[in-house]
Amino acid sequence: MQNRWSEAEAAKHHGLIGECVYVSRLLGSDRALVSHGGGNTSVKLREADVHGDPRDVLYVKGSGWELAAIEPEGFAPLDLARVRRLADLDALSDTDMVDELLQARVRSDAPDPSVESIIHAILPATAVVHAHPNALLAVANTPSGPQRVRDLYGPDVLVVPYAMPGFRAAKELATRLAEVGTDYTSIVLLSHGVVSVGETPREAYDRLIDLVDIAERYVQRFSSERSRGSVRPQPPVERLPLAQLRFEVSRAAGRPCLMRQHRDQTSWAFSQRDDLAAVSRQGVATPDHALWTKPLPMLGRDVATYADGYRDYVSSHSADRDVRQRDPAPRVILDRDLGLLTAGPSLGAESASADIYTQIIDTIEMADGLGGFQGLPASDIFDLEYWELEQRKLDRVGVGDEFTGEVALVSGANSGIGRGCALALLDRGAAVVGVDVNPAVVGMTDHAAYIGVQCDVSSLGSLEGALDAAVERFGGVDMVVAAAGLFPESGLIVQHDPSAWTRAMSVNVDGLIRLFSLVQPLLALSPRKGRVVVIGSKNVRAPGPGASAYSASKAAANQIARVAALEWAADGIRVSSVHPDAVFDTALWTEDLLLARAAKYGLSVEDYKRRNLMGVEITSAQVGELVAVMLGRAFAATTGAHVTIDGGNERTI
Ligand code: ZN
């Protein structure tokens, strides 16, 4: 475990709060220390109140802020004495605790304080840092873990039995501190994590890193040299089994889910363990993990049985409590042939499952040599998973937008109309796979829900690679926007250029029918039924002289879309076309070409762009909006439609 403190970096942050920001980011950016939303930090400052009287203020991490990205305003300033006194109570309900913490804020615009604020308050040190380090949990979460931790760290480190985070963990700690004094530099909270204290955030950070380093070395000494070489190679992406599984997960969840196949060696090797059934069913390493991963992963592909098991777990632990049952779909799947898969109803939820389960695997493997990983009992996990305060974290992820949990594949996504469609779909919550012959498509946007794949739609192999990438990352394809198109150089029929003709046909026609033939089985497995929009052209109904190759190829593409609408309707897949014209912010239209065309008609470029009945300019973004609407609910009962977006053209009207 590397201590990543850097004087140069630290100097960019000012004061104790600045130092705490820096330390928080160091902790938060190391997945071996905290994963997804976990961990918290604080400092105590003496400040003057409104009367000028001195008052101790606890600046504690605000709920909803990630340590890795925290800013000074991410800390909630609380009246320290008031929060500390809460630990004197024998019991405190969640509602009362939240009320008390909110009322203890000394600034009304501060974020909600961490649910672990009382722990920070009762420790007298100026700085307190709390994390859930994998190596430490690997040592502690084993049959003789508590004793090992005591032996490993000696008398400076207090070991406290597990209690549910929030008031109960704080009360447990306060009781222990009252018995043994507060002379500890760190505290191990069994089955939960570690707290280190210091006079400065740096001192607390150094202590925490030292403890984790000791745990890592200890784990290494006992590492069981599990041979990874003997694991068979992971099979290539199998699109249909993955899409089928995602369909079933989505059905159990009651809404579309994204599902990712992990193809790294560690995840694959873990999924191949002979003792997988035993080690993967030990529960989570630290309680708040259960929120994102569910208490147990699903082994194999039987979603219905998993969902029944989850419902049983909820009913047997909720007893007389009134709980809002979460959907029973798995968030983590381990399958002999598909490997590790993580799922969730949004990209944020799926990423959290992936983030956390990767750390759980790490922890389980570290505990291998120490007698094996032992998770918390199901009842403790249930208490945390159904803790109202934790459920709020899920609420924050929200129900999402129109296309949240759905996947769109957009061809020709690097520029113009394709790009406009990709951005409009991202804006409505879809995960988007942008494909384009231009390799720049990979970085077309840095939106988290976007991946770009270089792909020549006229090549079957290239298209298969793009679909593999889509299914590997997101689990399926629900929507297709076929926007890849080639506009060959114009020429009269008497000047027929066979190579320009072939190029136009291979992209605009062959590319489309190949994409259609490959993607149909995926669309048929879309949780909300597949949808396709083909970007046609005004030329389908109103061809232009000199554009025989383009007009003929677009007309053929249009006919393919119509036949697909007929053939696929029984599977609920709808296929419509959009016919744009005079969209000039595309790769087809260079400055020079615009000037030349405008001059040909004796118009300025501005007037040329608005040369339609309504006199309006049409942009790629507008086409994107229209396509997104056609892929959405408004067109749920429509297939085979042809919608123009051209400002009005008497030849198409
Ligand atoms: Zn914690």
XYZ file of C-alpha atoms and ligand atoms in Angstrom:
654
model
C 0.000 0.000 0.000
C 1.559 3.165 -1.208
C 1.340 6.408 0.770
C 0.451 8.821 -2.015
C 0.853 12.067 -0.075
C 2.636 14.668 -2.219
C 3.872 17.947 -0.759
C 3.423 19.674 -4.104
C -0.197 18.525 -4.400
C -0.958 19.239 -0.765
C 0.315 22.808 -1.180
C -2.555 23.472 -3.602
C -5.039 23.081 -0.723
C -5.265 25.582 2.106
C -6.022 25.297 5.791
C -7.224 22.250 7.679
C -10.304 21.863 5.501
C -8.136 22.058 2.391
C -5.849 19.382 3.777
C -8.888 17.266 4.564
C -10.114 17.722 0.980
C -6.754 16.527 -0.310
C -6.615 13.511 2.007
C -10.220 12.635 1.140
C -9.381 12.616 -2.546
C -6.332 10.429 -1.924
C -8.484 7.922 -0.062
C -11.407 8.116 -2.466
C -9.321 7.585 -5.583
C -7.900 4.298 -4.347
C -10.392 1.492 -4.913
C -8.486 -0.733 -2.477
C -9.454 1.708 0.299
C -13.010 2.750 -0.456
C -15.421 1.877 -3.204
C -18.453 3.618 -4.463
C -19.615 6.305 -2.073
C -17.946 4.644 0.901
C -15.670 6.198 3.508
C -15.786 9.562 5.199
C -13.492 12.160 6.740
C -13.686 15.132 9.088
C -11.798 17.912 10.841
C -12.690 19.919 13.924
C -12.185 23.674 13.998
C -12.817 26.319 16.617
C -14.769 29.181 15.069
C -16.628 32.223 16.349
C -20.417 32.007 16.343
C -22.669 34.955 15.455
C -22.101 36.473 18.921
C -18.360 36.204 18.530
C -18.195 33.400 21.080
C -15.903 30.477 20.289
C -17.573 27.275 19.156
C -16.171 23.895 18.067
C -17.348 22.952 14.612
C -17.115 19.468 13.107
C -16.631 19.579 9.330
C -17.757 16.142 8.230
C -18.190 14.698 4.740
C -21.615 15.423 3.290
C -23.783 12.510 2.254
C -23.915 12.212 -1.533
C -20.376 13.513 -2.055
C -17.783 11.039 -3.324
C -14.509 11.316 -1.433
C -12.575 11.223 -4.711
C -14.284 14.346 -6.007
C -15.001 16.242 -2.805
C -14.696 20.033 -2.579
C -14.578 22.178 0.572
C -18.335 22.775 0.282
C -18.843 19.003 0.401
C -18.239 19.105 4.160
C -21.131 19.834 6.499
C -20.195 22.102 9.443
C -21.899 20.833 12.602
C -22.075 22.073 16.180
C -19.629 19.550 17.657
C -20.950 19.589 21.224
C -24.488 18.958 20.060
C -23.520 15.976 17.887
C -21.191 14.523 20.516
C -23.972 14.555 23.090
C -26.119 12.315 20.926
C -23.879 9.395 21.893
C -25.083 9.805 25.497
C -28.534 8.629 24.472
C -29.402 4.967 24.932
C -31.283 4.825 21.670
C -31.949 7.121 18.769
C -34.236 6.389 15.847
C -33.005 6.979 12.312
C -35.486 9.782 11.845
C -34.397 11.482 15.046
C -30.732 11.044 14.190
C -31.199 12.622 10.776
C -33.212 15.471 12.314
C -30.579 16.065 14.966
C -27.729 16.057 12.468
C -29.563 18.416 10.129
C -30.362 20.770 12.976
C -26.763 20.663 14.187
C -25.579 22.281 10.955
C -24.230 25.765 11.511
C -24.966 26.737 7.916
C -28.314 26.088 6.312
C -26.840 25.564 2.832
C -24.532 22.765 4.015
C -25.040 19.250 2.609
C -26.692 16.484 4.675
C -24.046 15.221 7.089
C -22.700 11.665 6.775
C -24.709 9.060 8.689
C -21.432 8.254 10.453
C -21.055 11.816 11.827
C -21.469 10.790 15.468
C -18.382 8.545 15.256
C -16.378 11.533 14.028
C -17.746 13.699 16.830
C -16.973 11.389 19.733
C -13.315 10.978 18.785
C -11.381 13.874 20.340
C -8.684 14.112 17.644
C -8.772 17.047 15.224
C -8.801 14.866 12.131
C -10.647 11.586 11.561
C -10.568 9.440 8.422
C -12.669 6.328 7.807
C -12.304 3.781 5.008
C -13.192 0.183 4.108
C -9.798 -1.189 2.975
C -9.884 -4.538 1.171
C -6.774 -5.954 2.814
C -7.922 -5.083 6.305
C -11.375 -6.526 5.693
C -9.712 -9.648 4.262
C -7.855 -10.146 7.533
C -10.783 -9.231 9.777
C -13.492 -11.108 7.845
C -12.050 -14.569 8.507
C -12.770 -17.196 11.184
C -10.066 -15.946 13.574
C -10.063 -12.425 12.102
C -10.619 -10.399 15.287
C -7.691 -12.086 17.033
C -5.466 -11.722 13.986
C -6.249 -7.992 13.886
C -5.368 -7.605 17.572
C -2.118 -9.534 17.141
C -1.218 -7.627 14.022
C -1.704 -4.104 15.328
C -1.014 -4.323 19.031
C -2.356 -2.052 21.744
C -2.504 1.238 19.798
C -5.406 -0.030 17.738
C -8.812 -0.622 19.283
C -10.936 -3.458 17.873
C -14.697 -2.971 18.109
C -17.308 -5.644 17.276
C -19.672 -5.072 14.405
C -22.666 -2.868 14.949
C -24.921 -1.425 12.327
C -23.551 1.865 10.937
C -25.228 5.039 12.158
C -26.236 5.488 15.775
C -25.618 1.871 16.819
C -22.011 1.757 15.603
C -21.365 5.140 17.236
C -22.928 3.958 20.502
C -20.880 0.748 20.458
C -17.705 2.782 19.952
C -18.633 5.370 22.595
C -19.262 2.584 25.108
C -15.874 1.004 24.375
C -14.066 4.350 24.561
C -15.701 5.045 27.937
C -14.259 1.750 29.219
C -10.768 1.888 27.735
C -10.067 5.589 27.130
C -9.490 7.401 23.879
C -5.766 6.858 23.585
C -5.948 5.024 20.263
C -4.521 6.069 16.928
C -6.853 3.815 14.980
C -9.978 1.738 15.484
C -10.911 -1.368 13.533
C -14.681 -1.748 13.179
C -15.056 -5.468 12.520
C -16.827 -6.430 9.285
C -16.968 -2.765 8.406
C -13.687 -0.852 8.129
C -11.157 1.275 9.942
C -11.015 4.722 11.514
C -7.710 6.561 12.010
C -7.221 9.817 13.874
C -4.540 12.499 13.959
C -3.841 16.073 14.848
C -3.869 16.772 11.123
C -5.614 15.003 8.232
C -2.182 13.995 6.998
C -1.334 12.287 10.281
C -4.633 10.384 10.216
C -4.062 9.445 6.569
C -0.511 8.239 7.266
C -1.762 6.043 10.090
C -4.516 4.544 7.997
C -2.142 3.799 5.132
C 0.350 2.214 7.547
C -2.349 -0.108 8.880
C -3.435 -1.113 5.395
C 0.165 -1.677 4.383
C 0.657 -4.014 7.340
C -2.531 -5.874 6.409
C -1.427 -6.208 2.782
C 1.957 -7.611 3.770
C 0.278 -10.009 6.157
C -2.112 -11.209 3.483
C 0.762 -11.705 1.067
C 2.572 -13.927 3.565
C -0.394 -16.259 3.623
C -1.326 -15.944 -0.018
C -2.343 -19.318 -1.332
C -0.648 -19.035 -4.718
C -3.838 -19.892 -6.519
C -2.658 -20.863 -9.946
C -4.294 -18.705 -12.579
C -2.400 -20.335 -15.409
C -4.645 -23.372 -15.319
C -7.800 -21.405 -16.048
C -9.119 -21.954 -19.568
C -9.277 -18.822 -21.723
C -12.507 -16.842 -21.634
C -14.654 -17.617 -24.701
C -15.347 -14.761 -27.127
C -18.410 -12.560 -26.562
C -21.566 -14.616 -27.175
C -24.127 -12.029 -28.100
C -27.354 -13.991 -27.896
C -26.857 -15.732 -24.534
C -25.839 -12.384 -23.049
C -28.798 -10.521 -24.532
C -31.133 -13.314 -23.396
C -29.806 -13.049 -19.847
C -30.092 -9.265 -19.844
C -33.692 -9.637 -21.039
C -34.483 -11.900 -18.092
C -32.706 -9.661 -15.573
C -34.652 -6.681 -16.923
C -37.911 -8.591 -16.683
C -37.218 -9.425 -13.028
C -36.241 -5.809 -12.350
C -39.410 -4.542 -14.011
C -37.450 -2.134 -16.196
C -34.598 -2.258 -18.698
C -31.218 -2.934 -17.157
C -27.716 -2.535 -18.496
C -25.466 -5.565 -18.102
C -21.700 -5.651 -18.515
C -19.522 -8.671 -19.209
C -16.161 -8.381 -17.467
C -13.311 -9.704 -19.554
C -10.332 -9.072 -17.296
C -8.300 -12.062 -16.161
C -9.065 -11.667 -12.427
C -12.836 -11.646 -12.868
C -12.741 -14.560 -15.301
C -10.481 -16.651 -13.060
C -12.769 -15.941 -10.097
C -15.817 -17.132 -12.054
C -13.987 -20.415 -12.778
C -13.145 -21.293 -9.154
C -14.146 -24.810 -8.122
C -15.285 -23.473 -4.765
C -17.232 -20.593 -6.294
C -20.531 -21.670 -4.760
C -18.998 -21.509 -1.286
C -16.840 -18.388 -1.544
C -19.287 -16.249 -3.473
C -22.120 -16.942 -1.077
C -20.451 -15.535 2.001
C -22.078 -12.131 1.608
C -20.443 -8.756 1.301
C -17.230 -7.441 2.868
C -18.657 -4.285 4.419
C -22.360 -3.631 4.884
C -23.034 -0.761 2.515
C -21.853 -2.920 -0.379
C -25.108 -4.868 -0.212
C -27.025 -1.844 -1.346
C -25.466 -2.013 -4.802
C -24.607 -5.691 -5.252
C -27.551 -7.299 -3.387
C -26.449 -9.640 -0.589
C -25.481 -12.466 -2.925
C -24.507 -12.823 -6.570
C -26.488 -15.094 -8.857
C -24.650 -18.256 -9.866
C -25.591 -19.408 -13.349
C -28.473 -17.985 -15.352
C -31.667 -18.975 -13.565
C -33.068 -15.511 -12.857
C -36.496 -16.731 -11.722
C -35.020 -18.901 -8.961
C -32.701 -16.100 -7.871
C -35.637 -13.696 -7.702
C -37.630 -16.175 -5.583
C -34.662 -16.509 -3.235
C -34.381 -12.748 -2.898
C -38.084 -12.420 -2.096
C -37.718 -15.118 0.561
C -34.736 -13.302 2.077
C -36.760 -10.096 2.305
C -39.859 -11.708 3.756
C -37.934 -13.785 6.290
C -35.944 -10.802 7.607
C -38.479 -8.009 7.402
C -40.787 -9.790 9.913
C -43.201 -7.123 11.137
C -41.300 -4.234 9.586
C -42.815 -2.353 6.721
C -40.157 -2.292 4.010
C -40.208 -1.055 0.444
C -39.143 -4.236 -1.301
C -36.522 -3.651 -3.955
C -36.770 -5.418 -7.260
C -35.538 -9.029 -6.956
C -33.206 -8.973 -9.991
C -29.535 -9.869 -9.477
C -26.894 -7.143 -9.722
C -23.916 -9.510 -9.911
C -23.886 -12.740 -11.924
C -21.208 -15.429 -12.024
C -21.533 -17.947 -14.825
C -19.164 -20.718 -15.897
C -19.277 -19.691 -19.543
C -20.096 -15.997 -19.400
C -17.859 -15.101 -16.446
C -18.567 -12.111 -14.195
C -21.491 -9.908 -15.227
C -22.740 -6.813 -13.433
C -26.171 -5.325 -13.968
C -28.240 -2.355 -12.911
C -31.192 -0.254 -14.024
C -28.907 2.665 -14.876
C -25.283 3.140 -15.773
C -24.627 4.573 -12.291
C -26.140 1.550 -10.562
C -24.372 -0.929 -12.856
C -21.040 0.834 -12.376
C -21.492 0.765 -8.610
C -22.147 -3.002 -8.689
C -19.087 -3.505 -10.890
C -16.879 -1.270 -8.787
C -17.859 -2.935 -5.558
C -17.889 -6.538 -6.690
C -14.400 -6.172 -8.144
C -13.280 -5.123 -4.659
C -15.186 -7.986 -3.037
C -13.361 -10.446 -5.319
C -10.083 -8.867 -4.270
C -11.017 -9.206 -0.601
C -12.211 -12.810 -0.954
C -8.990 -13.794 -2.721
C -6.836 -12.107 -0.095
C -8.692 -14.005 2.619
C -8.062 -17.346 0.882
C -4.884 -18.038 2.800
C -6.357 -16.944 6.136
C -8.987 -19.626 6.496
C -11.375 -18.156 3.954
C -13.589 -15.120 3.703
C -16.521 -14.829 6.087
C -19.190 -12.274 5.365
C -21.748 -10.778 7.689
C -24.824 -12.859 8.530
C -27.784 -12.250 6.224
C -29.736 -10.524 8.994
C -27.075 -7.804 9.377
C -26.892 -7.361 5.623
C -30.655 -7.095 5.446
C -30.733 -4.447 8.178
C -28.344 -2.357 6.186
C -29.792 -2.990 2.742
C -33.215 -1.997 4.030
C -31.991 0.819 6.230
C -34.042 3.841 5.278
C -30.964 6.045 5.271
C -29.190 3.809 2.767
C -32.231 3.465 0.559
C -32.049 7.207 0.072
C -28.792 6.642 -1.810
C -30.709 4.492 -4.278
C -33.420 7.124 -4.540
C -30.749 9.628 -5.454
C -29.895 7.547 -8.507
C -33.529 8.141 -9.385
C -35.935 6.693 -11.887
C -33.927 8.246 -14.691
C -34.869 9.544 -18.094
C -36.946 8.122 -20.920
C -34.221 5.749 -22.178
C -32.397 4.994 -18.920
C -31.274 1.356 -18.918
C -31.597 1.090 -22.705
C -28.921 0.771 -25.370
C -28.786 2.514 -28.749
C -26.450 1.689 -31.599
C -25.862 4.637 -33.929
C -23.963 4.183 -37.176
C -22.177 7.152 -38.700
C -21.988 8.595 -35.191
C -18.815 10.600 -35.542
C -20.340 13.592 -37.304
C -23.441 15.246 -38.673
C -26.812 13.559 -38.286
C -25.397 10.413 -36.659
C -23.670 12.519 -34.044
C -26.828 14.587 -33.519
C -28.803 11.369 -32.918
C -26.194 9.903 -30.552
C -26.154 13.087 -28.449
C -29.959 13.343 -28.361
C -30.196 9.737 -27.127
C -27.499 10.237 -24.484
C -29.415 13.288 -23.357
C -32.487 11.118 -22.789
C -30.613 8.587 -20.672
C -29.690 5.924 -23.252
C -26.342 4.182 -23.299
C -24.999 4.750 -26.791
C -22.619 2.739 -28.938
C -21.388 5.029 -31.703
C -19.912 3.325 -34.760
C -18.189 5.074 -37.609
C -15.506 4.371 -40.170
C -13.636 7.377 -38.743
C -11.546 6.274 -35.722
C -12.311 9.626 -34.062
C -15.705 8.116 -33.175
C -14.022 6.547 -30.139
C -13.663 10.004 -28.560
C -16.727 11.659 -30.127
C -17.950 12.545 -26.617
C -16.631 11.811 -23.129
C -20.156 11.076 -21.846
C -19.905 8.166 -19.382
C -22.700 6.243 -21.138
C -20.982 6.344 -24.533
C -18.568 3.997 -26.230
C -17.286 4.515 -29.754
C -16.196 1.704 -32.066
C -14.417 2.183 -35.362
C -16.389 0.134 -37.862
C -16.808 -0.124 -41.605
C -20.486 -0.979 -42.024
C -19.791 -2.539 -45.416
C -17.692 -5.242 -43.708
C -19.517 -8.076 -41.968
C -16.615 -8.762 -39.597
C -16.362 -5.126 -38.645
C -20.101 -4.951 -37.893
C -19.929 -8.104 -35.789
C -17.105 -6.535 -33.779
C -19.214 -3.436 -33.114
C -22.187 -5.522 -31.960
C -19.894 -7.628 -29.771
C -18.625 -4.428 -28.144
C -22.171 -3.198 -27.553
C -23.313 -6.454 -25.957
C -20.141 -6.881 -23.902
C -20.421 -3.397 -22.419
C -24.189 -2.925 -22.126
C -25.811 -6.350 -22.571
C -27.836 -5.840 -25.746
C -29.176 -3.427 -28.333
C -32.639 -1.859 -28.008
C -32.490 0.896 -30.603
C -30.671 1.331 -33.880
C -30.157 4.545 -35.786
C -28.745 3.740 -39.224
C -27.138 7.033 -40.137
C -23.957 5.842 -41.865
C -24.152 6.997 -45.432
C -21.948 7.769 -48.341
C -22.592 10.512 -50.872
C -20.455 9.696 -53.900
C -19.262 12.369 -56.279
C -22.085 13.481 -58.532
C -22.089 12.524 -62.151
C -24.635 12.138 -64.914
C -25.710 8.648 -65.895
C -23.819 8.915 -69.168
C -20.701 9.480 -67.088
C -21.449 6.386 -64.962
C -18.556 5.618 -62.625
C -18.783 1.948 -61.583
C -16.493 2.365 -58.583
C -18.468 5.331 -57.151
C -21.661 3.317 -57.733
C -20.244 0.281 -55.942
C -19.003 2.379 -53.012
C -22.402 3.994 -52.505
C -24.164 0.632 -52.741
C -21.757 -1.131 -50.390
C -22.214 1.422 -47.590
C -25.789 2.630 -48.115
C -27.375 -0.700 -49.090
C -25.122 -3.672 -48.268
C -24.072 -2.052 -44.969
C -27.689 -1.561 -43.953
C -28.933 -5.049 -44.777
C -25.926 -6.615 -43.056
C -26.498 -4.526 -39.944
C -30.190 -5.434 -40.024
C -29.541 -9.150 -40.408
C -27.092 -9.180 -37.485
C -28.981 -6.933 -35.091
C -32.513 -8.341 -35.435
C -32.025 -11.151 -32.884
C -30.775 -8.575 -30.359
C -33.700 -6.216 -31.010
C -36.085 -9.127 -30.496
C -34.626 -9.506 -26.971
C -35.038 -5.841 -26.075
C -36.963 -5.477 -22.787
C -39.193 -2.757 -24.285
C -39.096 -4.137 -27.853
C -36.619 -3.028 -30.470
C -36.843 0.180 -32.444
C -35.064 1.287 -35.596
C -34.847 4.570 -37.449
C -33.180 4.629 -40.841
C -31.848 7.973 -41.985
C -33.147 8.216 -45.534
C -33.049 11.236 -47.782
C -35.236 13.641 -49.694
C -33.771 11.878 -52.725
C -35.869 8.776 -52.045
C -38.986 10.592 -53.229
C -37.334 13.449 -55.050
C -34.127 12.257 -56.704
C -31.664 14.761 -58.074
C -30.029 14.789 -61.493
C -26.408 13.756 -61.289
C -27.051 11.766 -58.087
C -28.065 8.385 -59.482
C -25.855 6.335 -57.176
C -26.918 8.216 -54.049
C -30.624 8.376 -54.948
C -30.791 4.719 -56.012
C -28.910 3.495 -52.967
C -31.080 5.530 -50.564
C -34.213 4.246 -52.293
C -32.961 0.682 -51.859
C -32.205 1.359 -48.191
C -35.692 2.751 -47.781
C -37.133 -0.412 -49.271
C -35.075 -2.545 -46.861
C -36.540 -0.540 -43.964
C -40.076 -1.150 -45.251
C -39.520 -4.880 -45.635
C -37.997 -5.018 -42.133
C -41.066 -3.229 -40.739
C -43.185 -5.991 -42.276
C -40.977 -8.887 -41.220
C -40.263 -7.730 -37.658
C -43.637 -6.409 -36.549
C -44.547 -9.784 -35.036
C -41.523 -9.436 -32.708
C -42.670 -5.976 -31.690
C -39.772 -4.329 -33.493
C -40.717 -1.115 -35.255
C -38.796 0.352 -38.160
C -39.348 3.821 -39.537
C -37.457 6.248 -41.729
C -36.582 9.903 -41.459
C -35.967 11.854 -44.626
C -33.866 14.936 -43.970
C -32.847 17.454 -46.553
C -30.546 20.421 -46.573
C -28.853 19.579 -43.283
C -25.629 21.447 -43.815
C -23.704 20.885 -40.567
C -22.601 17.415 -41.720
C -19.340 16.003 -42.986
C -20.759 15.974 -46.543
C -20.917 19.759 -46.664
C -17.622 21.618 -46.684
C -17.367 25.430 -46.773
C -16.255 25.275 -50.419
C -19.082 23.002 -51.492
C -21.621 25.293 -49.811
C -20.181 28.357 -51.551
C -20.183 26.591 -54.910
C -23.781 25.395 -54.526
C -25.015 28.764 -53.318
C -23.277 30.468 -56.270
C -24.888 28.017 -58.684
C -28.331 29.220 -57.560
C -27.204 32.842 -57.306
C -27.840 32.856 -53.554
C -25.840 33.736 -50.465
C -24.830 30.727 -48.342
C -27.339 31.823 -45.669
C -30.206 31.978 -48.189
C -29.097 28.739 -49.794
C -29.301 26.972 -46.423
C -32.919 28.134 -46.036
C -33.987 27.233 -49.544
C -37.193 25.432 -48.491
C -40.865 26.277 -48.237
C -40.727 27.428 -44.629
C -37.405 29.216 -45.029
C -35.872 27.503 -42.024
C -32.415 26.118 -41.427
C -32.280 22.449 -40.383
C -29.526 21.192 -38.102
C -28.200 17.751 -37.219
C -29.301 18.348 -33.642
C -32.903 18.864 -34.821
C -32.787 15.604 -36.770
C -31.414 13.950 -33.610
C -34.361 15.266 -31.588
C -36.855 13.957 -34.135
C -35.190 10.538 -34.249
C -35.172 10.324 -30.437
C -38.885 11.106 -30.341
C -39.565 8.435 -32.987
C -37.639 5.895 -30.904
C -39.663 6.863 -27.836
C -43.139 6.272 -26.486
C -44.886 8.720 -28.792
C -44.282 6.358 -31.719
C -44.956 3.137 -29.786
C -47.791 2.150 -32.153
C -46.101 3.258 -35.364
C -43.962 1.276 -37.761
C -43.061 1.755 -41.402
C -43.494 5.530 -41.084
C -41.698 8.045 -43.271
C -41.172 11.429 -41.682
C -39.589 14.315 -43.545
C -37.458 16.989 -41.935
C -36.662 19.394 -44.721
C -38.434 22.675 -44.013
C -41.082 21.711 -46.567
C -40.336 20.725 -50.128
C -43.001 20.765 -52.827
C -41.472 17.685 -54.460
C -41.851 15.589 -51.318
C -45.183 17.067 -50.221
Zn -18.179 2.939 6.887
